[in-house]
Each structure stands twice: as C-alpha cells, then as structure tokens.
Short mmCIF file of C-alpha atoms and ligand atoms in Angstrom, two decimals:
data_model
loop_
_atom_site.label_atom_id
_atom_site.label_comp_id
_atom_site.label_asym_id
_atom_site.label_seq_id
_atom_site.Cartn_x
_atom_site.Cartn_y
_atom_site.Cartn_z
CA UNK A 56 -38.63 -24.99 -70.94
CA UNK A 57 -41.71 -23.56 -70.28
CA UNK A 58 -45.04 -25.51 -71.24
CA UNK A 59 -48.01 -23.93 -72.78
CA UNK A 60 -51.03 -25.58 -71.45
CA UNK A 61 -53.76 -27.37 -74.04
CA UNK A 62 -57.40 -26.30 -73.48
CA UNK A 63 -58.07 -29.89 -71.58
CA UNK A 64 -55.34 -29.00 -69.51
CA UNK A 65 -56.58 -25.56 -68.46
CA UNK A 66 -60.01 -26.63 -67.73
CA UNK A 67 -58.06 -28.98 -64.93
CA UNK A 68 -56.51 -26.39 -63.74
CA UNK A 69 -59.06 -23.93 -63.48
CA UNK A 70 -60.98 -26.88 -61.25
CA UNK A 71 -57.65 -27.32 -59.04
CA UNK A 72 -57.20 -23.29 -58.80
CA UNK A 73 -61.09 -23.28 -57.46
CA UNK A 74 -60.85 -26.06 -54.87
CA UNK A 75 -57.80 -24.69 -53.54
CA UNK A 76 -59.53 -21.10 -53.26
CA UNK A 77 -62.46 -22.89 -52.00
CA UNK A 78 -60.36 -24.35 -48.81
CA UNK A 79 -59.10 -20.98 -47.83
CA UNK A 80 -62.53 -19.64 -48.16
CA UNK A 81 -63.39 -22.70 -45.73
CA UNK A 82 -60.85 -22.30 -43.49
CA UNK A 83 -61.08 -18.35 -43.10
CA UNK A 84 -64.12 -18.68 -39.82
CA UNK A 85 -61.79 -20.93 -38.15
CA UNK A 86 -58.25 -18.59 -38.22
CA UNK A 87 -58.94 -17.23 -34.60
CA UNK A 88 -57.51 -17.08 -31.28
CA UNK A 89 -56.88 -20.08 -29.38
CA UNK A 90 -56.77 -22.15 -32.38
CA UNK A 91 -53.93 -24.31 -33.04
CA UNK A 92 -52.39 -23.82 -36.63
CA UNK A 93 -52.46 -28.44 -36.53
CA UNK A 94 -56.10 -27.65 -35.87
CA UNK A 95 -56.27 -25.57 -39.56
CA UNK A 96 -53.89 -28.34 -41.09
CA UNK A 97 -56.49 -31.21 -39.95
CA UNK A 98 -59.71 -29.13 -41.38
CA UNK A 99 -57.74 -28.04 -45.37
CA UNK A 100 -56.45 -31.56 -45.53
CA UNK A 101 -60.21 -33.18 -45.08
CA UNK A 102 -61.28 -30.41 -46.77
CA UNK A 103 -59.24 -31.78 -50.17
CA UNK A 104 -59.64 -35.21 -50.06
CA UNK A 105 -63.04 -35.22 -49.35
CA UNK A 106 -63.16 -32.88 -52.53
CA UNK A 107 -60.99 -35.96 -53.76
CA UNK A 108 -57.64 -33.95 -54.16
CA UNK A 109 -54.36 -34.83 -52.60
CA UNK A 110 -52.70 -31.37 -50.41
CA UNK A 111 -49.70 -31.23 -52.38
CA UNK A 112 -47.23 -30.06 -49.53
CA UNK A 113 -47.81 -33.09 -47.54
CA UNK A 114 -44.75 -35.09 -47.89
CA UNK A 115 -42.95 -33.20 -51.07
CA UNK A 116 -39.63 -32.89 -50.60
CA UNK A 117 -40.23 -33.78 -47.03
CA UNK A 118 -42.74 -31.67 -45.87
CA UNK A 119 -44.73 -32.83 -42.54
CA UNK A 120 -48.20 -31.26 -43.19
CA UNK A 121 -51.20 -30.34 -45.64
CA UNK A 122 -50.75 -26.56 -46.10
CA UNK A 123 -48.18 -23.96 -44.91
CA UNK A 124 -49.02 -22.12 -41.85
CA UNK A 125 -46.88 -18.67 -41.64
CA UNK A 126 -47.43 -16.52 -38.74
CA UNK A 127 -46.09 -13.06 -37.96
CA UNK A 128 -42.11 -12.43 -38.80
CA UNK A 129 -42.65 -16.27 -40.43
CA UNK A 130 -41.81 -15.52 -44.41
CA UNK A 131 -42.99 -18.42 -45.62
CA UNK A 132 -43.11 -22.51 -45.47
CA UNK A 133 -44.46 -22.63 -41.73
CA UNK A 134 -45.50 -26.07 -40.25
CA UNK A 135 -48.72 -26.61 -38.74
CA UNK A 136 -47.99 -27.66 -35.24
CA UNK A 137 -50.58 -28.61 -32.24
CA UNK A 138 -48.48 -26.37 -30.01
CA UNK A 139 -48.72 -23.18 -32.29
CA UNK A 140 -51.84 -21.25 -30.93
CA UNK A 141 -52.88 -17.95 -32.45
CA UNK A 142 -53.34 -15.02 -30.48
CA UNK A 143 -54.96 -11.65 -30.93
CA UNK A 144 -53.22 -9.65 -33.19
CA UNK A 145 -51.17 -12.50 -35.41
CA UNK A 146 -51.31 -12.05 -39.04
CA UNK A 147 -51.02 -15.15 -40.66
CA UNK A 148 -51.10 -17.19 -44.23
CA UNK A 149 -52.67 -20.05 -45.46
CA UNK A 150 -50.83 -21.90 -48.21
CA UNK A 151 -53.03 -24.22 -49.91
CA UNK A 152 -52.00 -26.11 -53.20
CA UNK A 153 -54.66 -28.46 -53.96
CA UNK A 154 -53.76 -31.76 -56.66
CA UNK A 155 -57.11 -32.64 -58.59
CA UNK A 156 -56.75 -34.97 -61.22
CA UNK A 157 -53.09 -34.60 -61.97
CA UNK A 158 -53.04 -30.84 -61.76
CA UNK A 159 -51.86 -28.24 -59.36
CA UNK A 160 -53.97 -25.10 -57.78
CA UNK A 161 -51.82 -23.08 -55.20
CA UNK A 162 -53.28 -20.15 -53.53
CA UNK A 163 -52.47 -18.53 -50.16
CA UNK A 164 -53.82 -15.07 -47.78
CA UNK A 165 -53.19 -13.39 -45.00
CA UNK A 166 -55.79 -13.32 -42.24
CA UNK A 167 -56.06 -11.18 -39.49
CA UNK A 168 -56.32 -12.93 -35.84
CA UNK A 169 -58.75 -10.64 -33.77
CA UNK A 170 -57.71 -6.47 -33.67
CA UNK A 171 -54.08 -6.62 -35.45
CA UNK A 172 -51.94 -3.41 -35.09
CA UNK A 173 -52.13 -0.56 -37.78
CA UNK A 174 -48.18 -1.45 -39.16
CA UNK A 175 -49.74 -4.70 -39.24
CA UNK A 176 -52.84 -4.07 -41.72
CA UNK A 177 -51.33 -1.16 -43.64
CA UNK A 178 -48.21 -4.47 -44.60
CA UNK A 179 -51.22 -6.89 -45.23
CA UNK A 180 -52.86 -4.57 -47.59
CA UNK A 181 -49.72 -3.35 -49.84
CA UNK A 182 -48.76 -6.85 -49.71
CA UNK A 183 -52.20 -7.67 -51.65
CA UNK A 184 -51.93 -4.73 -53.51
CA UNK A 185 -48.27 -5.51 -54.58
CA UNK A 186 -49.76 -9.51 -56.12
CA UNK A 187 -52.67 -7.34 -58.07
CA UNK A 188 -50.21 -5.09 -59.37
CA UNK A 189 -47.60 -8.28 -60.52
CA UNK A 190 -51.08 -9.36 -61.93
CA UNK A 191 -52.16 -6.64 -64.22
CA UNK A 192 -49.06 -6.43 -66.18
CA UNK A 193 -49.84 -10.20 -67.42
CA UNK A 194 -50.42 -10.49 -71.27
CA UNK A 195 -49.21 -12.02 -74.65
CA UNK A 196 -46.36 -10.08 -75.00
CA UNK A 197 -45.15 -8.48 -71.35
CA UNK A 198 -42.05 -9.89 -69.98
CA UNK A 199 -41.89 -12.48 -66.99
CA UNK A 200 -39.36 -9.61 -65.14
CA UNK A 201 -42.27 -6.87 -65.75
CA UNK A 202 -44.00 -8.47 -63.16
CA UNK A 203 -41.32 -7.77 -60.41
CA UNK A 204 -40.86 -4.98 -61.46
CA UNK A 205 -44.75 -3.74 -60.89
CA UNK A 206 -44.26 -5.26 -57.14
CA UNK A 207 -41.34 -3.53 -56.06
CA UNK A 208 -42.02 -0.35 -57.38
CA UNK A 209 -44.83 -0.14 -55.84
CA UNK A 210 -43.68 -1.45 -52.49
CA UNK A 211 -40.38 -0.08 -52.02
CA UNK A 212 -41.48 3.47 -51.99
CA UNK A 213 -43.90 2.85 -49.02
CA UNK A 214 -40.46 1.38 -47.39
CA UNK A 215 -40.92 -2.06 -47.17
CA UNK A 216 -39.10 -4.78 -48.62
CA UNK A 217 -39.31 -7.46 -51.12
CA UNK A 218 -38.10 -10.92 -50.69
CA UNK A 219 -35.77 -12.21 -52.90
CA UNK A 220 -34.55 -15.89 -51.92
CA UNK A 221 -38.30 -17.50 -52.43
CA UNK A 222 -39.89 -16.92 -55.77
CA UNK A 223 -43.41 -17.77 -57.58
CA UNK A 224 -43.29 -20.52 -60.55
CA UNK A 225 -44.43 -22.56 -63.35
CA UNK A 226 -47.32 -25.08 -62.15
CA UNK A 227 -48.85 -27.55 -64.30
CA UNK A 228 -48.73 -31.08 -63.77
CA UNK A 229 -45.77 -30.18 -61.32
CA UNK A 230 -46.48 -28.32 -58.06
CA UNK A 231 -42.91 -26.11 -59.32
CA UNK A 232 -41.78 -26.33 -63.18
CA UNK A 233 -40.53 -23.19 -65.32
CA UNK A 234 -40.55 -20.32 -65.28
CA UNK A 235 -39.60 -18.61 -61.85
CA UNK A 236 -41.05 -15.35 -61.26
CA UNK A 237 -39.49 -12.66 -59.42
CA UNK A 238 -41.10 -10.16 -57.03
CA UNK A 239 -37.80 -7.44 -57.90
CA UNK A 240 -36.19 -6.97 -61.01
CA UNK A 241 -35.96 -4.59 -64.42
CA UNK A 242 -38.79 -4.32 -66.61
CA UNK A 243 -38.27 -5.90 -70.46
CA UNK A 244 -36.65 -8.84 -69.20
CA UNK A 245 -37.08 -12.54 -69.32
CA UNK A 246 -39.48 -14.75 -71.47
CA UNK A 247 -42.04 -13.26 -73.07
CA UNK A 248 -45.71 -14.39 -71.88
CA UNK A 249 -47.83 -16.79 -74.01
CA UNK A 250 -51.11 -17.59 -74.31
CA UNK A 251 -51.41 -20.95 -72.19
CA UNK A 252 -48.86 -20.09 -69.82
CA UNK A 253 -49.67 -21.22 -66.24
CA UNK A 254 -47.05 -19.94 -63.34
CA UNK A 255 -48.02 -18.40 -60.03
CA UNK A 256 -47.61 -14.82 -58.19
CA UNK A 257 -46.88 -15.13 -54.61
CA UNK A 258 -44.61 -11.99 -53.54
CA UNK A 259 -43.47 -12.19 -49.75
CA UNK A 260 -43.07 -8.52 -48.75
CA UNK A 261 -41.45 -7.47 -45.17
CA UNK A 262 -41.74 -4.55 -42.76
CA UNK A 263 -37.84 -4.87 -42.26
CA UNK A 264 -35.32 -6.28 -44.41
CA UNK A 265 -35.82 -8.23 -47.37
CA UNK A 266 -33.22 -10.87 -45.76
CA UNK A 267 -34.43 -13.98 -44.11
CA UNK A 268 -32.98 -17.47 -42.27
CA UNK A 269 -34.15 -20.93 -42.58
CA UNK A 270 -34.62 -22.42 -39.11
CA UNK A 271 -33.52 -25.62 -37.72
CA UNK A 272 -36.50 -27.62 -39.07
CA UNK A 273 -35.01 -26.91 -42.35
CA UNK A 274 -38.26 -24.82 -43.72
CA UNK A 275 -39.59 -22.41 -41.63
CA UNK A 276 -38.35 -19.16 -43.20
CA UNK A 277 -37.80 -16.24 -41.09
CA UNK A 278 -37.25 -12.81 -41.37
CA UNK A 279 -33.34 -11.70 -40.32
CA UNK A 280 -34.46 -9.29 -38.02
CA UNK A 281 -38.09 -10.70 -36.92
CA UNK A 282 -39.47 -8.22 -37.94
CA UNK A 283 -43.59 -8.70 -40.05
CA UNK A 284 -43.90 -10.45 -43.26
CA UNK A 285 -46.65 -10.76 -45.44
CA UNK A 286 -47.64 -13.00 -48.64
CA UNK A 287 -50.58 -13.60 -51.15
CA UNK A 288 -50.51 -16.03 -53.72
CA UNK A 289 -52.53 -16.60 -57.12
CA UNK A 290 -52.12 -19.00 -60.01
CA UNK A 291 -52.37 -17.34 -63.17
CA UNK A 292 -53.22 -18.03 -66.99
CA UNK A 293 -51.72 -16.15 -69.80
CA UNK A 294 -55.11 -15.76 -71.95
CA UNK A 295 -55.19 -14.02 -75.52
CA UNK A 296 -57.04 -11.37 -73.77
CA UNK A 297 -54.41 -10.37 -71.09
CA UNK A 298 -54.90 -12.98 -68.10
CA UNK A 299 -57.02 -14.74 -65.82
CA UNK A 300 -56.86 -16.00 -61.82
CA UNK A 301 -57.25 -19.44 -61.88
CA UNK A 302 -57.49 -19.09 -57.71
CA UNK A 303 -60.69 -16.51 -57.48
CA UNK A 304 -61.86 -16.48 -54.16
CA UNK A 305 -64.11 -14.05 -52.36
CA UNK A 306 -61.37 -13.32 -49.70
CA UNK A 307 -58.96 -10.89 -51.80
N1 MF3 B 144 -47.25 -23.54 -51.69
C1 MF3 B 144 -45.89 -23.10 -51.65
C2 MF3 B 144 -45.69 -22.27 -52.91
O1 MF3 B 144 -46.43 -21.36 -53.05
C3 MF3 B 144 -44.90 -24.20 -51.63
C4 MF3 B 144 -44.91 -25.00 -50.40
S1 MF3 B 144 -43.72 -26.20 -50.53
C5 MF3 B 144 -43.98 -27.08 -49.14
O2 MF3 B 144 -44.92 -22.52 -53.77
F1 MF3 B 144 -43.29 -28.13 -49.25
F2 MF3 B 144 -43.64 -26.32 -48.12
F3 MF3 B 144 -45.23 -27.35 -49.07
CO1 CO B 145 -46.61 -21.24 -55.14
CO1 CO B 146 -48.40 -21.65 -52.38
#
C-alpha cells in the first residue's frame, strides 16, 4: 500500500529532506585525506541532534553508526570506522537520513578525496546524471518502472552497470515503506505516480558488474569483482505539477 502524504505531512518532510541536505552540505569541507570516515560519523550525528533530529541509521535493524560511509568498490551500507582513513583519490558517499519530528529525509553524494582518477569522475558524474534522469520522468501519471528504465538506458550504453539487489523506496513516517523503486526495468510498468507520493531515488551504478557480496559484518556491500561503485540519493514528491526534491542541496 502506498500512502499519499497530507499537506501537514509534506511540509515535515520537506523540513527533514532540508536538514538532511544541510548535513552533507556540512560535512562536504571535512571529506579529505587523512580523515577517518568515525571522524565524519561523529560531526553528521551532532550535526542532527543539535538540529534536534535523530540519524535514522543508528541502531535500525542493527546498524552501528549515524550515516553510511561507502568508499571506492563499497556499493553501499558502509560503517564509519576510526580505522578507515581516506586517501587521495577515494570516491566516497555520504548517506544521511535525518528523523525530524516523526518524518524521514534521506539524501546521499559522492565526494571526491583530493585528485581522483578520470574512470573515477567520468562513474561519479553518469552516476548523478543517471538519479536526474530517474528524476525527470516523475509525474501524475508515469509509472514507478519508468524511472529504471530512464537510469539504465542511459547508463548501460556508456558500459557500466546498474545494481539490482539494493533499491530506492517509500519514506514517510518509515525510513523504508512502499513502493520500491528500481534503477533497471521496462517502461509502463508498476503503480502509477500520485500526487502526494513520497519514495526516494538512490541508483548504485558500477564500473564492473552489477553483482555485489555482503561482507562479514553483515552490511557492507561490495562489488563482486571490486571493481568502483557510485550512488546519489534524493527524496522525491509526486506534485500536480510533475515533482519536486525534497533533498535540494547545493552539492549536486
Ligand atoms: N540510507 C540508506 C537508504 O538510502 C539506508 C541505510 S540503512 C542503514 O535507504 F541501516 F544502513 F542505515
Ligand atoms: Co534511501
Ligand atoms: Co539513503
């Protein structure tokens, strides 16, 4: 069942989306070398609270830490860890989903650590370009699948891959609710959008195969064959004019 959000309700979200935007925009001077990715948890989760929000991840369905830290061939659902220092030429994202009076924001980028490689960019920047593209087909009327659809035509050409065992989702008043949304699929298919629909786009594409593992800690998610992966995340409202980021930041 998918809920369609009241007016109240999307005026609380619009004030989650902006404080969890607002962290990554705090947290961007800090992503350089020689910083520990604990060091990044510590300064989002202060960041929230004192903004009087709770960091969703922290402690939902067992998770350690504030955000999600995901560095290099890491696909998604890193864990901030004192003994994770970036170095020159990491790519990494920020996860942040921020709780503000009862209702989810969840937003995450990629940031460059110091030079990166060329591969490395060029992935970054399709990977942005492949969540603006799942964006614009948004509207009364489109189908949930047209949004996959947008991504991996537009990635799969260029020869990278899209993930398909992590998806984006319904957020409200729960940090996941219905509907999922796809990075692949057909065009036509799926729900139709409504006005008041709140779900996220978050497509995780790699340089390699689409495949990844889940390590030992039971959530880092790696690529198969280490090779990069990339990720950007918005939440999104279904408007009666097409749609609108509830996550604006100045950073993508
Ligand atoms: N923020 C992630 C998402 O975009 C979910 C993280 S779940 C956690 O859906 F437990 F790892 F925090
Ligand atoms: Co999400
Ligand atoms: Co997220």
């Amino acid at each position: 069942m998918i809920e369609l959000k009241s007016a109240k309700a999307v005026e609380k979200m619009r004030e989650a989306g902006r404080l969890a935007a607002a962290t990554l925009e705090m947290i961007q001077p800090h992503v350089q070398p020689g910083v520990s990715t604990e060091r990044l948890n510590q300064l989002c989760h202060d960041f929230l609270i004192e903004h009087k929000a709770i960091p969703a991840p922290l402690n939902y369905r067992g998770f350690p830490k504030s955000i999600c830290t995901s560095i290099n061939e890491v696909v998604c659902h890193g864990i901030p860890s004192e003994a994770q220092i970036l170095a020159e030429g990491d790519i990494i994202n920020v996860d942040v989903t921020a709780i503000l009076d009862g209702y989810h924001g969840d937003t995450s980028c990629m940031f460059c650590v110091g030079e990166v490689s060329k591969p490395a960019r060029d992935l970054v920047e399709a990977t942005k370009q492949a969540l603006y593209a799942g964006i614009r087909v948004c509207a009364v009327g489109a189908r949930i699948g047209d949004i996959g659809h947008a991504i991996q035509s537009l990635v799969e050409p260029m020869g990278y891959s899209v993930v398909r065992d992590f998806t984006g989702h319904g957020i409200g008043r729960r940090f996941h609710e219905d509907p999922q949304i796809l990075h692949y699929g057909k065009k036509g298919v799926g729900p139709r959008m409504r006005e008041g629909m709140t779900f996220t786009i978050e497509p995780m594409i790699n340089l390699g195969t689409w495949r990844v593992e889940v390590m030992e800690d039971n959530w880092t998610a790696v690529t198969l064959d280490r090779k990069l992966s990339a990720q950007f995340e918005h939440t999104i409202l279904i408007t009666a004019e097409g749609y609108e980021i509830l996550t604006p930041s100045s950073l993508f």
